[in-house]
Amino acid sequence: MKNISSLHSCYGCGVCATICPPKIIDIELNPEGFYEPRIKDTSRCTECGLCLSVCSFVDKEVALKANDIEYYAAWSKDNAVRRKCSSGGIGFEIGKYLISQGYKACGVRYDCDANRAEHYMADTVEAYIPSIGSKYIQSYTLSGFKELNRKDKFLVTGTPCQIDSMRRYIRKLRIEDHFVLMDFFCHGVPSMWVWKQYVKEVEKLTGKLTYVSWRNKQTGWHDSWSMGIEGEDGGEKINWHDSYAMLMRGKKSYHYFSRLSTGDLFYQFFLGNACLGKACYKNCKYKMSSSSADIRIGDLWGKAYKENEDGVSAVLALTEKGKALIKEMQEYCVFEKRTAEVVMEGQMRKSPPMPYIRKRIIEQLREGKSLFHISKTTVRLYKIACLPKRVINKIIRIIKWER
Ligand SMILES: Cc1cc2nc3c(=O)[nH]c(=O)nc-3n(C[C@H](O)[C@H](O)[C@H](O)COP(=O)(O)OP(=O)(O)OC[C@H]3O[C@@H](n4cnc5c(N)ncnc54)[C@H](O)[C@@H]3O)c2cc1C
Ligand code: SF4
Ligand code: SF4
């Protein structure tokens, strides 16, 4: 059939479900723990082909070809925003500014009941606060995308693959003028089975999870990979819809707190690329400046700001709309024009190779094995097996560097 039914292990962006006229597409987790579309009732499919026409997975090319990209190092002038956000707080500032200009902002929050990250729509700054901070898991998009319409103005933020499909969607509907699209440099998304297992293990200590933050700058931005979790058995609870001031105040201690630098297991699986989505390995066409967004943001890791511990955002203005937006926002943020090399230093140039243990890890997660067990057995053996290759690569890098 001329529809998305034969697609598997795609980006799971949900734009096909958003455009489908009879609304017969659902987005569900596949056996590996990644979102995937499924046609609920094939008999109602009219084979209009709209779902395929907006799908960025089936196209080898990125929808937008950006010219004369402007590169910036940037941060919010509001210290509370900068402290709370993952890097320099530009993601939140752009949302805040566009809301003040009458836009609705579609970002990602964490739903503690469903244990998932999900897109949602905000039309006030207060409502946009839960979007602050990266949630390093794949988001369920339909909850937010279903609110899009032809008459209002929207900011949509998401992973580059989600945004590439969104660009095709707004072009198809001829509503591009009403939209600002924002993506970020993207490492990839881990299987939801890693996240669900992690939550299961942490909840033994905290009780039902009530709040989670993936980044925390208590010991500086460069050491900000840390999970801060509150549970029902803990003392103070944070309500997502608390006041602006409350959420910005920065918590001193969490009920459960675990850093990558001291061995956090979620981060070991995620940043160690042990079980990312299949598309994140060989097929990702969105590295460096390849994007369909108006603005790309990220962490500006690299030599130029290595002493900065407050957080610096990398910002790419890819379209005229993106460039104009940066000019309008000078009052709220610092934007330092830099070269591409400075702004993108430290970003992944290409996708990581898929480790052969990925399938085994996912199987073990589905069997309910603990992350600790998998890490101590499967992952450790893999690292030992890869040691000779890593040593050779290191020697090649040193030789290249000395030339
Ligand atoms: C899965 C993932 C992988 C990333 N990989 C990299 C990387 O390799 N290099 C890099 O420099 N930066 C990466 N980032 C982006 C980085 O973590 C920061 O979000 C970015 O630097 C912006 O920070 P900020 O301080 O401006 O704003 P923040 O307040 O951190 O803004 C985050 C924005 O991202 C959106 N968002 C949060 N979680 C998700 C999600 N799961 N799916 C879609 N949108 C989401 C929110 O709606 C918000 O608008 C990644 C983010 C995610 C979610
Ligand atoms: S072909 Fe049209 S009707 Fe059929 S699933 Fe795709 S969008 Fe829906
Ligand atoms: S790495 Fe590529 S395919 Fe994977 S979520 Fe990010 S943009 Fe999408």
PDB file of N, CA and C in Angstrom, residues 44-125:
ATOM      1  N   ARG A  44      -9.419   1.816   6.203  1.00  0.00           N
ATOM      2  CA  ARG A  44      -9.814   3.228   6.061  1.00  0.00           C
ATOM      3  C   ARG A  44      -8.756   4.076   5.353  1.00  0.00           C
ATOM      4  N   CYS A  45      -7.650   3.447   4.955  1.00  0.00           N
ATOM      5  CA  CYS A  45      -6.588   4.195   4.254  1.00  0.00           C
ATOM      6  C   CYS A  45      -7.029   4.480   2.819  1.00  0.00           C
ATOM      7  N   THR A  46      -6.921   5.750   2.418  1.00  0.00           N
ATOM      8  CA  THR A  46      -7.343   6.145   1.062  1.00  0.00           C
ATOM      9  C   THR A  46      -6.162   6.169   0.102  1.00  0.00           C
ATOM     10  N   GLU A  47      -4.986   5.794   0.621  1.00  0.00           N
ATOM     11  CA  GLU A  47      -3.734   5.815  -0.157  1.00  0.00           C
ATOM     12  C   GLU A  47      -3.469   7.196  -0.754  1.00  0.00           C
ATOM     13  N   CYS A  48      -3.749   8.219   0.038  1.00  0.00           N
ATOM     14  CA  CYS A  48      -3.503   9.598  -0.437  1.00  0.00           C
ATOM     15  C   CYS A  48      -1.999   9.902  -0.488  1.00  0.00           C
ATOM     16  N   GLY A  49      -1.197   9.138   0.250  1.00  0.00           N
ATOM     17  CA  GLY A  49       0.260   9.307   0.208  1.00  0.00           C
ATOM     18  C   GLY A  49       0.797  10.460   1.037  1.00  0.00           C
ATOM     19  N   LEU A  50      -0.077  11.151   1.764  1.00  0.00           N
ATOM     20  CA  LEU A  50       0.381  12.316   2.537  1.00  0.00           C
ATOM     21  C   LEU A  50       1.400  11.916   3.604  1.00  0.00           C
ATOM     22  N   CYS A  51       1.160  10.763   4.255  1.00  0.00           N
ATOM     23  CA  CYS A  51       2.078  10.336   5.324  1.00  0.00           C
ATOM     24  C   CYS A  51       3.497  10.181   4.792  1.00  0.00           C
ATOM     25  N   LEU A  52       3.646   9.606   3.601  1.00  0.00           N
ATOM     26  CA  LEU A  52       4.980   9.418   3.025  1.00  0.00           C
ATOM     27  C   LEU A  52       5.581  10.740   2.565  1.00  0.00           C
ATOM     28  N   SER A  53       4.706  11.671   2.130  1.00  0.00           N
ATOM     29  CA  SER A  53       5.224  12.935   1.593  1.00  0.00           C
ATOM     30  C   SER A  53       5.859  13.810   2.675  1.00  0.00           C
ATOM     31  N   VAL A  54       5.507  13.609   3.934  1.00  0.00           N
ATOM     32  CA  VAL A  54       6.115  14.428   5.000  1.00  0.00           C
ATOM     33  C   VAL A  54       7.177  13.658   5.793  1.00  0.00           C
ATOM     34  N   CYS A  55       7.459  12.440   5.377  1.00  0.00           N
ATOM     35  CA  CYS A  55       8.364  11.582   6.149  1.00  0.00           C
ATOM     36  C   CYS A  55       9.824  11.866   5.799  1.00  0.00           C
ATOM     37  N   SER A  56      10.610  12.322   6.772  1.00  0.00           N
ATOM     38  CA  SER A  56      12.017  12.633   6.500  1.00  0.00           C
ATOM     39  C   SER A  56      12.861  11.361   6.463  1.00  0.00           C
ATOM     40  N   PHE A  57      12.332  10.267   6.963  1.00  0.00           N
ATOM     41  CA  PHE A  57      13.091   9.011   7.006  1.00  0.00           C
ATOM     42  C   PHE A  57      13.250   8.407   5.603  1.00  0.00           C
ATOM     43  N   VAL A  58      12.225   8.574   4.762  1.00  0.00           N
ATOM     44  CA  VAL A  58      12.279   7.930   3.443  1.00  0.00           C
ATOM     45  C   VAL A  58      13.081   8.739   2.424  1.00  0.00           C
ATOM     46  N   ASP A  59      13.463   9.961   2.780  1.00  0.00           N
ATOM     47  CA  ASP A  59      14.199  10.817   1.852  1.00  0.00           C
ATOM     48  C   ASP A  59      15.684  10.839   2.249  1.00  0.00           C
ATOM     49  N   LYS A  60      16.562  10.652   1.287  1.00  0.00           N
ATOM     50  CA  LYS A  60      18.011  10.667   1.601  1.00  0.00           C
ATOM     51  C   LYS A  60      18.488  12.088   1.929  1.00  0.00           C
ATOM     52  N   GLU A  61      17.777  13.066   1.377  1.00  0.00           N
ATOM     53  CA  GLU A  61      18.193  14.461   1.546  1.00  0.00           C
ATOM     54  C   GLU A  61      17.461  15.126   2.722  1.00  0.00           C
ATOM     55  N   VAL A  62      18.076  16.184   3.252  1.00  0.00           N
ATOM     56  CA  VAL A  62      17.435  17.015   4.277  1.00  0.00           C
ATOM     57  C   VAL A  62      16.587  18.052   3.526  1.00  0.00           C
ATOM     58  N   ALA A  63      15.409  18.401   4.043  1.00  0.00           N
ATOM     59  CA  ALA A  63      14.474  19.254   3.289  1.00  0.00           C
ATOM     60  C   ALA A  63      15.023  20.661   3.020  1.00  0.00           C
ATOM     61  N   LEU A  64      15.876  21.149   3.923  1.00  0.00           N
ATOM     62  CA  LEU A  64      16.359  22.526   3.775  1.00  0.00           C
ATOM     63  C   LEU A  64      17.847  22.533   3.408  1.00  0.00           C
ATOM     64  N   LYS A  65      18.211  23.370   2.461  1.00  0.00           N
ATOM     65  CA  LYS A  65      19.641  23.543   2.135  1.00  0.00           C
ATOM     66  C   LYS A  65      20.023  24.941   2.616  1.00  0.00           C
ATOM     67  N   ALA A  66      20.689  25.019   3.754  1.00  0.00           N
ATOM     68  CA  ALA A  66      21.000  26.339   4.323  1.00  0.00           C
ATOM     69  C   ALA A  66      22.257  26.933   3.689  1.00  0.00           C
ATOM     70  N   ASN A  67      22.189  28.232   3.390  1.00  0.00           N
ATOM     71  CA  ASN A  67      23.356  28.956   2.864  1.00  0.00           C
ATOM     72  C   ASN A  67      23.740  30.039   3.859  1.00  0.00           C
ATOM     73  N   ASP A  68      24.989  30.457   3.845  1.00  0.00           N
ATOM     74  CA  ASP A  68      25.449  31.563   4.685  1.00  0.00           C
ATOM     75  C   ASP A  68      24.977  31.446   6.131  1.00  0.00           C
ATOM     76  N   ILE A  69      25.256  30.313   6.719  1.00  0.00           N
ATOM     77  CA  ILE A  69      24.835  30.103   8.113  1.00  0.00           C
ATOM     78  C   ILE A  69      25.610  31.058   9.023  1.00  0.00           C
ATOM     79  N   GLU A  70      24.922  31.616  10.008  1.00  0.00           N
ATOM     80  CA  GLU A  70      25.615  32.450  11.010  1.00  0.00           C
ATOM     81  C   GLU A  70      25.824  31.615  12.273  1.00  0.00           C
ATOM     82  N   TYR A  71      27.024  31.719  12.844  1.00  0.00           N
ATOM     83  CA  TYR A  71      27.376  30.899  14.018  1.00  0.00           C
ATOM     84  C   TYR A  71      27.597  31.799  15.230  1.00  0.00           C
ATOM     85  N   TYR A  72      27.004  31.430  16.353  1.00  0.00           N
ATOM     86  CA  TYR A  72      27.125  32.255  17.562  1.00  0.00           C
ATOM     87  C   TYR A  72      27.432  31.402  18.800  1.00  0.00           C
ATOM     88  N   ALA A  73      28.139  32.032  19.733  1.00  0.00           N
ATOM     89  CA  ALA A  73      28.175  31.540  21.118  1.00  0.00           C
ATOM     90  C   ALA A  73      27.175  32.439  21.837  1.00  0.00           C
ATOM     91  N   ALA A  74      26.305  31.869  22.657  1.00  0.00           N
ATOM     92  CA  ALA A  74      25.233  32.700  23.209  1.00  0.00           C
ATOM     93  C   ALA A  74      24.802  32.219  24.594  1.00  0.00           C
ATOM     94  N   TRP A  75      24.225  33.151  25.355  1.00  0.00           N
ATOM     95  CA  TRP A  75      23.665  32.782  26.653  1.00  0.00           C
ATOM     96  C   TRP A  75      22.620  33.802  27.075  1.00  0.00           C
ATOM     97  N   SER A  76      21.755  33.363  27.969  1.00  0.00           N
ATOM     98  CA  SER A  76      20.703  34.238  28.476  1.00  0.00           C
ATOM     99  C   SER A  76      21.319  35.277  29.420  1.00  0.00           C
ATOM    100  N   LYS A  77      20.761  36.504  29.391  1.00  0.00           N
ATOM    101  CA  LYS A  77      21.236  37.525  30.341  1.00  0.00           C
ATOM    102  C   LYS A  77      20.610  37.299  31.716  1.00  0.00           C
ATOM    103  N   ASP A  78      19.615  36.436  31.787  1.00  0.00           N
ATOM    104  CA  ASP A  78      18.965  36.125  33.066  1.00  0.00           C
ATOM    105  C   ASP A  78      19.716  34.940  33.711  1.00  0.00           C
ATOM    106  N   ASN A  79      20.429  35.218  34.826  1.00  0.00           N
ATOM    107  CA  ASN A  79      21.269  34.166  35.428  1.00  0.00           C
ATOM    108  C   ASN A  79      20.479  32.956  35.892  1.00  0.00           C
ATOM    109  N   ALA A  80      19.235  33.178  36.326  1.00  0.00           N
ATOM    110  CA  ALA A  80      18.409  32.056  36.794  1.00  0.00           C
ATOM    111  C   ALA A  80      18.093  31.114  35.634  1.00  0.00           C
ATOM    112  N   VAL A  81      17.782  31.676  34.479  1.00  0.00           N
ATOM    113  CA  VAL A  81      17.489  30.849  33.297  1.00  0.00           C
ATOM    114  C   VAL A  81      18.746  30.080  32.895  1.00  0.00           C
ATOM    115  N   ARG A  82      19.855  30.778  32.894  1.00  0.00           N
ATOM    116  CA  ARG A  82      21.115  30.150  32.480  1.00  0.00           C
ATOM    117  C   ARG A  82      21.495  28.994  33.413  1.00  0.00           C
ATOM    118  N   ARG A  83      21.252  29.213  34.720  1.00  0.00           N
ATOM    119  CA  ARG A  83      21.606  28.179  35.703  1.00  0.00           C
ATOM    120  C   ARG A  83      20.750  26.932  35.512  1.00  0.00           C
ATOM    121  N   LYS A  84      19.479  27.142  35.212  1.00  0.00           N
ATOM    122  CA  LYS A  84      18.530  26.032  35.149  1.00  0.00           C
ATOM    123  C   LYS A  84      18.611  25.255  33.830  1.00  0.00           C
ATOM    124  N   CYS A  85      18.931  25.958  32.718  1.00  0.00           N
ATOM    125  CA  CYS A  85      18.910  25.291  31.404  1.00  0.00           C
ATOM    126  C   CYS A  85      20.160  24.440  31.194  1.00  0.00           C
ATOM    127  N   SER A  86      20.101  23.580  30.173  1.00  0.00           N
ATOM    128  CA  SER A  86      21.205  22.636  29.940  1.00  0.00           C
ATOM    129  C   SER A  86      22.500  23.337  29.557  1.00  0.00           C
ATOM    130  N   SER A  87      22.412  24.297  28.636  1.00  0.00           N
ATOM    131  CA  SER A  87      23.651  24.994  28.244  1.00  0.00           C
ATOM    132  C   SER A  87      23.505  26.474  28.591  1.00  0.00           C
ATOM    133  N   GLY A  88      23.300  27.335  27.583  1.00  0.00           N
ATOM    134  CA  GLY A  88      23.221  28.773  27.892  1.00  0.00           C
ATOM    135  C   GLY A  88      21.804  29.303  28.033  1.00  0.00           C
ATOM    136  N   GLY A  89      20.807  28.441  27.913  1.00  0.00           N
ATOM    137  CA  GLY A  89      19.418  28.876  28.108  1.00  0.00           C
ATOM    138  C   GLY A  89      18.775  29.521  26.886  1.00  0.00           C
ATOM    139  N   ILE A  90      19.403  29.372  25.725  1.00  0.00           N
ATOM    140  CA  ILE A  90      18.865  30.018  24.528  1.00  0.00           C
ATOM    141  C   ILE A  90      17.553  29.363  24.088  1.00  0.00           C
ATOM    142  N   GLY A  91      17.464  28.045  24.277  1.00  0.00           N
ATOM    143  CA  GLY A  91      16.227  27.336  23.904  1.00  0.00           C
ATOM    144  C   GLY A  91      15.030  27.956  24.601  1.00  0.00           C
ATOM    145  N   PHE A  92      15.149  28.176  25.895  1.00  0.00           N
ATOM    146  CA  PHE A  92      14.029  28.736  26.666  1.00  0.00           C
ATOM    147  C   PHE A  92      13.795  30.201  26.298  1.00  0.00           C
ATOM    148  N   GLU A  93      14.889  30.969  26.139  1.00  0.00           N
ATOM    149  CA  GLU A  93      14.727  32.404  25.819  1.00  0.00           C
ATOM    150  C   GLU A  93      14.001  32.601  24.486  1.00  0.00           C
ATOM    151  N   ILE A  94      14.308  31.759  23.504  1.00  0.00           N
ATOM    152  CA  ILE A  94      13.638  31.892  22.199  1.00  0.00           C
ATOM    153  C   ILE A  94      12.137  31.617  22.369  1.00  0.00           C
ATOM    154  N   GLY A  95      11.814  30.581  23.143  1.00  0.00           N
ATOM    155  CA  GLY A  95      10.404  30.274  23.394  1.00  0.00           C
ATOM    156  C   GLY A  95       9.707  31.427  24.107  1.00  0.00           C
ATOM    157  N   LYS A  96      10.383  31.949  25.139  1.00  0.00           N
ATOM    158  CA  LYS A  96       9.814  33.048  25.936  1.00  0.00           C
ATOM    159  C   LYS A  96       9.549  34.274  25.052  1.00  0.00           C
ATOM    160  N   TYR A  97      10.537  34.592  24.208  1.00  0.00           N
ATOM    161  CA  TYR A  97      10.406  35.771  23.349  1.00  0.00           C
ATOM    162  C   TYR A  97       9.259  35.579  22.347  1.00  0.00           C
ATOM    163  N   LEU A  98       9.212  34.418  21.712  1.00  0.00           N
ATOM    164  CA  LEU A  98       8.170  34.214  20.692  1.00  0.00           C
ATOM    165  C   LEU A  98       6.774  34.176  21.317  1.00  0.00           C
ATOM    166  N   ILE A  99       6.673  33.651  22.532  1.00  0.00           N
ATOM    167  CA  ILE A  99       5.364  33.675  23.219  1.00  0.00           C
ATOM    168  C   ILE A  99       4.929  35.132  23.418  1.00  0.00           C
ATOM    169  N   SER A 100       5.905  35.992  23.771  1.00  0.00           N
ATOM    170  CA  SER A 100       5.557  37.411  23.965  1.00  0.00           C
ATOM    171  C   SER A 100       5.137  38.071  22.638  1.00  0.00           C
ATOM    172  N   GLN A 101       5.502  37.438  21.516  1.00  0.00           N
ATOM    173  CA  GLN A 101       5.112  37.966  20.195  1.00  0.00           C
ATOM    174  C   GLN A 101       3.853  37.277  19.662  1.00  0.00           C
ATOM    175  N   GLY A 102       3.166  36.537  20.531  1.00  0.00           N
ATOM    176  CA  GLY A 102       1.892  35.921  20.135  1.00  0.00           C
ATOM    177  C   GLY A 102       1.985  34.511  19.588  1.00  0.00           C
ATOM    178  N   TYR A 103       3.183  33.909  19.682  1.00  0.00           N
ATOM    179  CA  TYR A 103       3.331  32.520  19.216  1.00  0.00           C
ATOM    180  C   TYR A 103       2.866  31.544  20.300  1.00  0.00           C
ATOM    181  N   LYS A 104       2.564  30.310  19.870  1.00  0.00           N
ATOM    182  CA  LYS A 104       2.422  29.196  20.808  1.00  0.00           C
ATOM    183  C   LYS A 104       3.700  28.374  20.672  1.00  0.00           C
ATOM    184  N   ALA A 105       4.184  27.829  21.785  1.00  0.00           N
ATOM    185  CA  ALA A 105       5.458  27.108  21.734  1.00  0.00           C
ATOM    186  C   ALA A 105       5.251  25.628  22.017  1.00  0.00           C
ATOM    187  N   CYS A 106       5.722  24.804  21.083  1.00  0.00           N
ATOM    188  CA  CYS A 106       5.577  23.348  21.231  1.00  0.00           C
ATOM    189  C   CYS A 106       6.951  22.794  21.634  1.00  0.00           C
ATOM    190  N   GLY A 107       7.080  22.404  22.890  1.00  0.00           N
ATOM    191  CA  GLY A 107       8.351  21.888  23.412  1.00  0.00           C
ATOM    192  C   GLY A 107       8.120  20.546  24.093  1.00  0.00           C
ATOM    193  N   VAL A 108       9.121  20.095  24.850  1.00  0.00           N
ATOM    194  CA  VAL A 108       9.049  18.758  25.457  1.00  0.00           C
ATOM    195  C   VAL A 108       9.125  18.841  26.982  1.00  0.00           C
ATOM    196  N   ARG A 109       8.167  18.181  27.645  1.00  0.00           N
ATOM    197  CA  ARG A 109       8.182  18.090  29.114  1.00  0.00           C
ATOM    198  C   ARG A 109       8.233  16.604  29.496  1.00  0.00           C
ATOM    199  N   TYR A 110       8.436  16.358  30.775  1.00  0.00           N
ATOM    200  CA  TYR A 110       8.440  14.965  31.226  1.00  0.00           C
ATOM    201  C   TYR A 110       7.155  14.671  31.980  1.00  0.00           C
ATOM    202  N   ASP A 111       6.472  13.597  31.581  1.00  0.00           N
ATOM    203  CA  ASP A 111       5.239  13.188  32.259  1.00  0.00           C
ATOM    204  C   ASP A 111       5.592  12.055  33.226  1.00  0.00           C
ATOM    205  N   CYS A 112       5.531  12.356  34.528  1.00  0.00           N
ATOM    206  CA  CYS A 112       5.955  11.375  35.543  1.00  0.00           C
ATOM    207  C   CYS A 112       5.000  10.187  35.634  1.00  0.00           C
ATOM    208  N   ASP A 113       3.729  10.380  35.291  1.00  0.00           N
ATOM    209  CA  ASP A 113       2.783   9.258  35.376  1.00  0.00           C
ATOM    210  C   ASP A 113       3.024   8.260  34.247  1.00  0.00           C
ATOM    211  N   ALA A 114       3.198   8.809  33.033  1.00  0.00           N
ATOM    212  CA  ALA A 114       3.419   7.925  31.890  1.00  0.00           C
ATOM    213  C   ALA A 114       4.899   7.551  31.747  1.00  0.00           C
ATOM    214  N   ASN A 115       5.754   8.142  32.575  1.00  0.00           N
ATOM    215  CA  ASN A 115       7.211   7.938  32.483  1.00  0.00           C
ATOM    216  C   ASN A 115       7.736   8.175  31.079  1.00  0.00           C
ATOM    217  N   ARG A 116       7.329   9.284  30.493  1.00  0.00           N
ATOM    218  CA  ARG A 116       7.818   9.568  29.138  1.00  0.00           C
ATOM    219  C   ARG A 116       8.010  11.068  28.922  1.00  0.00           C
ATOM    220  N   ALA A 117       8.871  11.380  27.962  1.00  0.00           N
ATOM    221  CA  ALA A 117       9.032  12.775  27.526  1.00  0.00           C
ATOM    222  C   ALA A 117       7.999  12.984  26.435  1.00  0.00           C
ATOM    223  N   GLU A 118       7.320  14.122  26.474  1.00  0.00           N
ATOM    224  CA  GLU A 118       6.296  14.319  25.441  1.00  0.00           C
ATOM    225  C   GLU A 118       6.223  15.771  24.993  1.00  0.00           C
ATOM    226  N   HIS A 119       5.921  15.957  23.725  1.00  0.00           N
ATOM    227  CA  HIS A 119       5.694  17.306  23.214  1.00  0.00           C
ATOM    228  C   HIS A 119       4.368  17.816  23.754  1.00  0.00           C
ATOM    229  N   TYR A 120       4.315  19.106  24.033  1.00  0.00           N
ATOM    230  CA  TYR A 120       3.069  19.722  24.486  1.00  0.00           C
ATOM    231  C   TYR A 120       3.063  21.174  24.015  1.00  0.00           C
ATOM    232  N   MET A 121       1.913  21.805  24.100  1.00  0.00           N
ATOM    233  CA  MET A 121       1.781  23.170  23.600  1.00  0.00           C
ATOM    234  C   MET A 121       1.672  24.147  24.765  1.00  0.00           C
ATOM    235  N   ALA A 122       2.444  25.249  24.695  1.00  0.00           N
ATOM    236  CA  ALA A 122       2.369  26.274  25.744  1.00  0.00           C
ATOM    237  C   ALA A 122       2.053  27.615  25.095  1.00  0.00           C
ATOM    238  N   ASP A 123       1.142  28.377  25.708  1.00  0.00           N
ATOM    239  CA  ASP A 123       0.900  29.719  25.163  1.00  0.00           C
ATOM    240  C   ASP A 123       1.203  30.806  26.182  1.00  0.00           C
ATOM    241  N   THR A 124       1.795  30.410  27.345  1.00  0.00           N
ATOM    242  CA  THR A 124       2.290  31.400  28.304  1.00  0.00           C
ATOM    243  C   THR A 124       3.698  30.967  28.724  1.00  0.00           C
ATOM    244  N   VAL A 125       4.459  31.925  29.251  1.00  0.00           N
ATOM    245  CA  VAL A 125       5.827  31.604  29.699  1.00  0.00           C
ATOM    246  C   VAL A 125       5.759  30.572  30.832  1.00  0.00           C
TER     247      VAL A 125
END
